[in-house]
Amino acid sequence: MKAEPAQQIRLLDLQAIDSRLAQLAHRIRSLPELTEIQRLDTRLTELRDRLAVAATELSDLDREQRKAESDVDQVRSRSERDTKRLDAGRVSSPKELEGLQSEIASLRRRQEELEEIVLEVMERREATEARSADLDKEIAAAEADREAAEERRSAAVIDIQADQAAEADRRARVSADVPADLLALYTKLRDQYDGVGAAALRYGRCDGCKLALSTAELGRLRSAPADEVLRCEDCRRILIRTDESGL
């Protein structure tokens, strides 16, 4: 393949732009805000799961409290009914009187036990409500942190995209100076070799693979026509001769 030396030199400008574009794309993919957002998403999922568990516990405690209070009401009603019978003097038999008094005492003890259960459930519910309130605050704080991180990420992406647009404009201008066949070869090699399709020959060393060329290869390059498109014998990238090539 043939191309004027100045056109070959333009490949180095194009390679520099493409390397810059690759760096900018990498910056977008590796913004620290992305890691922070991912961490906060994980944290929010954990907090919301814990809040859902607390909500289920509250629902269960509500049912448990209603049942305990209902049991208290039933025992209290029965105790009040028996007490009224006793106070009204409707029981004349000593044995029946003794039995009624015993039942009233038993009902009062049962009422006290059930009231203790209600208090215990209420205490557990209060603790669960406090835990839910704390989780709500943590979720709100994490959501605010995530929103702030997302805003920082968006601002950073906008800045990087502005740089990308400027580099893309430069690339279009530089590409116009490179013959189509040379540009196609460069593009193919760039895609094949880690984003580097053209490299300068600098003091007998390829800037692409960083290897020194053999004496015989340097001799061949020294005698090659100026418009001949050269390739590195080791990495096969396009090799550009410059004033610093050492030929």
Short mmCIF file of C-alpha atoms in Angstrom, two decimals:
data_model
loop_
_atom_site.label_atom_id
_atom_site.label_comp_id
_atom_site.label_asym_id
_atom_site.label_seq_id
_atom_site.Cartn_x
_atom_site.Cartn_y
_atom_site.Cartn_z
CA MET A 1 0.00 0.00 0.00
CA LYS A 2 1.21 3.49 -0.86
CA ALA A 3 0.49 6.84 0.82
CA GLU A 4 2.28 10.15 1.01
CA PRO A 5 4.48 10.56 4.13
CA ALA A 6 2.35 13.48 5.31
CA GLN A 7 -0.77 11.32 5.02
CA GLN A 8 0.91 8.57 7.01
CA ILE A 9 1.91 11.08 9.70
CA ARG A 10 -1.75 12.06 9.96
CA LEU A 11 -2.43 8.53 11.17
CA LEU A 12 -0.50 9.36 14.33
CA ASP A 13 -2.79 12.34 14.91
CA LEU A 14 -5.78 10.09 14.29
CA GLN A 15 -4.41 7.45 16.66
CA ALA A 16 -3.92 10.07 19.38
CA ILE A 17 -7.53 11.20 18.97
CA ASP A 18 -8.84 7.62 19.05
CA SER A 19 -6.79 6.89 22.16
CA ARG A 20 -8.24 10.01 23.76
CA LEU A 21 -11.77 8.94 22.80
CA ALA A 22 -11.13 5.50 24.31
CA GLN A 23 -9.92 7.14 27.52
CA LEU A 24 -13.02 9.32 27.68
CA ALA A 25 -15.29 6.30 27.15
CA HIS A 26 -13.42 4.48 29.92
CA ARG A 27 -13.88 7.48 32.23
CA ILE A 28 -17.64 7.35 31.70
CA ARG A 29 -17.70 3.62 32.47
CA SER A 30 -15.52 3.99 35.57
CA LEU A 31 -16.85 7.14 37.22
CA PRO A 32 -16.60 6.77 41.02
CA GLU A 33 -20.22 7.91 41.25
CA LEU A 34 -21.29 4.68 39.49
CA THR A 35 -19.71 2.61 42.28
CA GLU A 36 -21.36 4.86 44.87
CA ILE A 37 -24.76 4.56 43.17
CA GLN A 38 -24.40 0.78 43.05
CA ARG A 39 -23.47 0.70 46.75
CA LEU A 40 -26.45 2.90 47.62
CA ASP A 41 -28.79 0.76 45.51
CA THR A 42 -27.64 -2.29 47.46
CA ARG A 43 -28.09 -0.41 50.71
CA LEU A 44 -31.58 0.77 49.72
CA THR A 45 -32.62 -2.76 48.78
CA GLU A 46 -31.44 -4.00 52.18
CA LEU A 47 -33.21 -1.20 54.06
CA ARG A 48 -36.45 -1.64 52.12
CA ASP A 49 -36.38 -5.38 52.77
CA ARG A 50 -35.94 -4.72 56.48
CA LEU A 51 -38.77 -2.17 56.39
CA ALA A 52 -41.03 -4.73 54.71
CA VAL A 53 -40.19 -7.23 57.46
CA ALA A 54 -41.01 -4.60 60.09
CA ALA A 55 -44.32 -3.84 58.35
CA THR A 56 -45.20 -7.55 58.44
CA GLU A 57 -44.29 -7.69 62.12
CA LEU A 58 -46.53 -4.68 62.82
CA SER A 59 -49.41 -6.31 61.02
CA ASP A 60 -48.92 -9.51 63.03
CA LEU A 61 -48.66 -7.53 66.27
CA ASP A 62 -51.85 -5.65 65.43
CA ARG A 63 -53.71 -8.93 65.09
CA GLU A 64 -52.11 -10.26 68.26
CA GLN A 65 -53.04 -7.11 70.18
CA ARG A 66 -56.64 -7.12 68.94
CA LYS A 67 -57.02 -10.78 69.97
CA ALA A 68 -55.50 -10.15 73.40
CA GLU A 69 -57.73 -7.11 73.97
CA SER A 70 -60.74 -9.10 72.84
CA ASP A 71 -59.83 -11.83 75.32
CA VAL A 72 -59.53 -9.21 78.07
CA ASP A 73 -62.96 -7.79 77.21
CA GLN A 74 -64.54 -11.22 77.30
CA VAL A 75 -63.03 -12.09 80.68
CA ARG A 76 -63.87 -8.66 82.07
CA SER A 77 -67.49 -8.94 80.93
CA ARG A 78 -67.84 -12.37 82.47
CA SER A 79 -66.22 -11.17 85.70
CA GLU A 80 -68.51 -8.13 85.85
CA ARG A 81 -71.55 -10.31 85.22
CA ASP A 82 -70.59 -12.68 88.02
CA THR A 83 -69.81 -9.79 90.36
CA LYS A 84 -73.25 -8.29 89.74
CA ARG A 85 -74.86 -11.63 90.59
CA LEU A 86 -72.84 -11.77 93.74
CA ASP A 87 -73.61 -8.19 94.75
CA ALA A 88 -77.32 -8.65 94.00
CA GLY A 89 -77.52 -11.50 96.50
CA ARG A 90 -79.00 -13.87 93.99
CA VAL A 91 -76.87 -16.75 95.20
CA SER A 92 -78.21 -18.40 98.34
CA SER A 93 -76.42 -21.71 98.37
CA PRO A 94 -73.11 -21.56 100.27
CA LYS A 95 -71.57 -24.02 97.84
CA GLU A 96 -72.73 -22.02 94.84
CA LEU A 97 -71.57 -18.83 96.54
CA GLU A 98 -68.14 -20.31 97.16
CA GLY A 99 -67.93 -21.45 93.55
CA LEU A 100 -68.96 -18.02 92.24
CA GLN A 101 -66.41 -16.26 94.41
CA SER A 102 -63.72 -18.67 93.25
CA GLU A 103 -64.66 -18.12 89.60
CA ILE A 104 -64.57 -14.33 90.04
CA ALA A 105 -61.10 -14.56 91.60
CA SER A 106 -59.96 -16.83 88.78
CA LEU A 107 -61.36 -14.47 86.15
CA ARG A 108 -59.59 -11.52 87.74
CA ARG A 109 -56.30 -13.39 87.71
CA ARG A 110 -56.90 -14.32 84.06
CA GLN A 111 -57.76 -10.72 83.25
CA GLU A 112 -54.52 -9.55 84.82
CA GLU A 113 -52.56 -12.13 82.82
CA LEU A 114 -54.25 -11.05 79.59
CA GLU A 115 -53.69 -7.38 80.36
CA GLU A 116 -49.99 -8.17 80.86
CA ILE A 117 -50.01 -9.84 77.45
CA VAL A 118 -51.62 -6.73 75.92
CA LEU A 119 -48.96 -4.51 77.52
CA GLU A 120 -46.19 -6.80 76.31
CA VAL A 121 -47.58 -6.76 72.76
CA MET A 122 -47.92 -2.97 72.89
CA GLU A 123 -44.29 -2.66 74.00
CA ARG A 124 -43.16 -4.90 71.15
CA ARG A 125 -45.28 -2.89 68.73
CA GLU A 126 -43.79 0.36 70.02
CA ALA A 127 -40.27 -1.01 69.52
CA THR A 128 -41.14 -2.18 66.01
CA GLU A 129 -42.68 1.19 65.16
CA ALA A 130 -39.50 2.91 66.38
CA ARG A 131 -37.42 0.55 64.24
CA SER A 132 -39.64 1.32 61.23
CA ALA A 133 -39.26 5.05 61.83
CA ASP A 134 -35.46 4.67 61.97
CA LEU A 135 -35.52 2.67 58.76
CA ASP A 136 -37.64 5.37 57.09
CA LYS A 137 -35.02 7.95 58.06
CA GLU A 138 -32.17 5.77 56.80
CA ILE A 139 -33.98 5.17 53.51
CA ALA A 140 -34.64 8.90 53.07
CA ALA A 141 -30.97 9.67 53.75
CA ALA A 142 -29.76 6.96 51.34
CA GLU A 143 -32.19 8.17 48.66
CA ALA A 144 -30.89 11.72 49.08
CA ASP A 145 -27.30 10.47 48.83
CA ARG A 146 -28.17 8.49 45.71
CA GLU A 147 -29.87 11.48 44.11
CA ALA A 148 -26.79 13.62 44.83
CA ALA A 149 -24.49 10.95 43.40
CA GLU A 150 -26.69 10.67 40.31
CA GLU A 151 -26.53 14.44 39.81
CA ARG A 152 -22.73 14.37 40.12
CA ARG A 153 -22.55 11.48 37.67
CA SER A 154 -24.77 13.28 35.17
CA ALA A 155 -22.67 16.46 35.44
CA ALA A 156 -19.46 14.47 34.93
CA VAL A 157 -20.94 12.64 31.93
CA ILE A 158 -22.01 15.95 30.36
CA ASP A 159 -18.47 17.30 30.71
CA ILE A 160 -16.94 14.14 29.25
CA GLN A 161 -19.45 14.07 26.40
CA ALA A 162 -18.49 17.65 25.56
CA ASP A 163 -14.86 16.51 25.30
CA GLN A 164 -15.96 13.53 23.21
CA ALA A 165 -17.85 15.80 20.82
CA ALA A 166 -14.79 18.05 20.42
CA GLU A 167 -12.54 15.04 19.77
CA ALA A 168 -15.06 13.62 17.31
CA ASP A 169 -14.98 16.88 15.35
CA ARG A 170 -11.20 16.78 15.29
CA ARG A 171 -11.29 13.16 14.19
CA ALA A 172 -13.56 13.96 11.27
CA ARG A 173 -11.14 16.65 10.08
CA VAL A 174 -8.08 14.44 10.45
CA SER A 175 -9.76 11.44 8.81
CA ALA A 176 -10.44 13.55 5.75
CA ASP A 177 -6.68 13.88 5.24
CA VAL A 178 -6.13 10.09 5.19
CA PRO A 179 -6.71 8.05 2.00
CA ALA A 180 -9.70 5.71 2.22
CA ASP A 181 -7.67 2.50 1.81
CA LEU A 182 -5.15 3.53 4.47
CA LEU A 183 -7.95 4.60 6.80
CA ALA A 184 -9.69 1.25 6.33
CA LEU A 185 -6.47 -0.65 7.13
CA TYR A 186 -5.87 1.50 10.20
CA THR A 187 -9.44 0.97 11.43
CA LYS A 188 -9.16 -2.80 10.97
CA LEU A 189 -5.85 -2.97 12.86
CA ARG A 190 -7.08 -0.62 15.60
CA ASP A 191 -10.07 -2.88 16.24
CA GLN A 192 -7.82 -5.94 16.17
CA TYR A 193 -4.97 -4.69 18.35
CA ASP A 194 -6.38 -3.14 21.52
CA GLY A 195 -7.34 0.18 19.99
CA VAL A 196 -3.92 0.92 18.48
CA GLY A 197 -3.69 0.61 14.70
CA ALA A 198 -0.73 2.89 13.97
CA ALA A 199 2.42 3.60 15.93
CA ALA A 200 5.51 5.71 15.44
CA LEU A 201 8.94 4.20 14.84
CA ARG A 202 10.98 5.95 17.51
CA TYR A 203 14.72 5.39 17.70
CA GLY A 204 14.44 1.92 16.26
CA ARG A 205 11.57 0.87 18.54
CA CYS A 206 7.86 0.42 17.72
CA ASP A 207 5.71 2.61 19.94
CA GLY A 208 2.89 0.09 19.54
CA CYS A 209 4.46 -3.05 20.98
CA LYS A 210 7.49 -1.27 22.55
CA LEU A 211 9.86 -3.78 20.97
CA ALA A 212 13.14 -2.83 19.29
CA LEU A 213 13.35 -3.80 15.63
CA SER A 214 16.12 -6.05 14.44
CA THR A 215 19.08 -4.59 12.60
CA ALA A 216 17.99 -6.35 9.42
CA GLU A 217 14.46 -4.97 9.71
CA LEU A 218 15.75 -1.46 10.30
CA GLY A 219 17.88 -1.81 7.21
CA ARG A 220 14.84 -2.84 5.19
CA LEU A 221 12.83 0.11 6.48
CA ARG A 222 15.71 2.48 5.77
CA SER A 223 15.72 1.49 2.12
CA ALA A 224 11.91 1.44 1.72
CA PRO A 225 10.35 4.19 -0.43
CA ALA A 226 8.98 7.12 1.57
CA ASP A 227 5.44 6.49 0.36
CA GLU A 228 5.41 2.81 1.26
CA VAL A 229 3.11 1.96 4.18
CA LEU A 230 5.18 -0.10 6.59
CA ARG A 231 4.10 -2.66 9.21
CA CYS A 232 5.85 -3.65 12.44
CA GLU A 233 7.34 -7.12 12.06
CA ASP A 234 6.28 -8.02 15.62
CA CYS A 235 2.84 -6.48 16.29
CA ARG A 236 1.82 -5.90 12.63
CA ARG A 237 0.57 -2.40 13.33
CA ILE A 238 1.15 0.35 10.77
CA LEU A 239 4.61 1.76 11.46
CA ILE A 240 5.04 5.49 10.85
CA ARG A 241 8.47 6.94 10.11
CA THR A 242 9.26 10.28 11.78
CA ASP A 243 12.31 12.44 12.35
CA GLU A 244 12.88 10.45 15.54
CA SER A 245 12.82 7.04 13.86
CA GLY A 246 16.58 6.64 13.96
CA LEU A 247 16.82 5.43 10.38
#
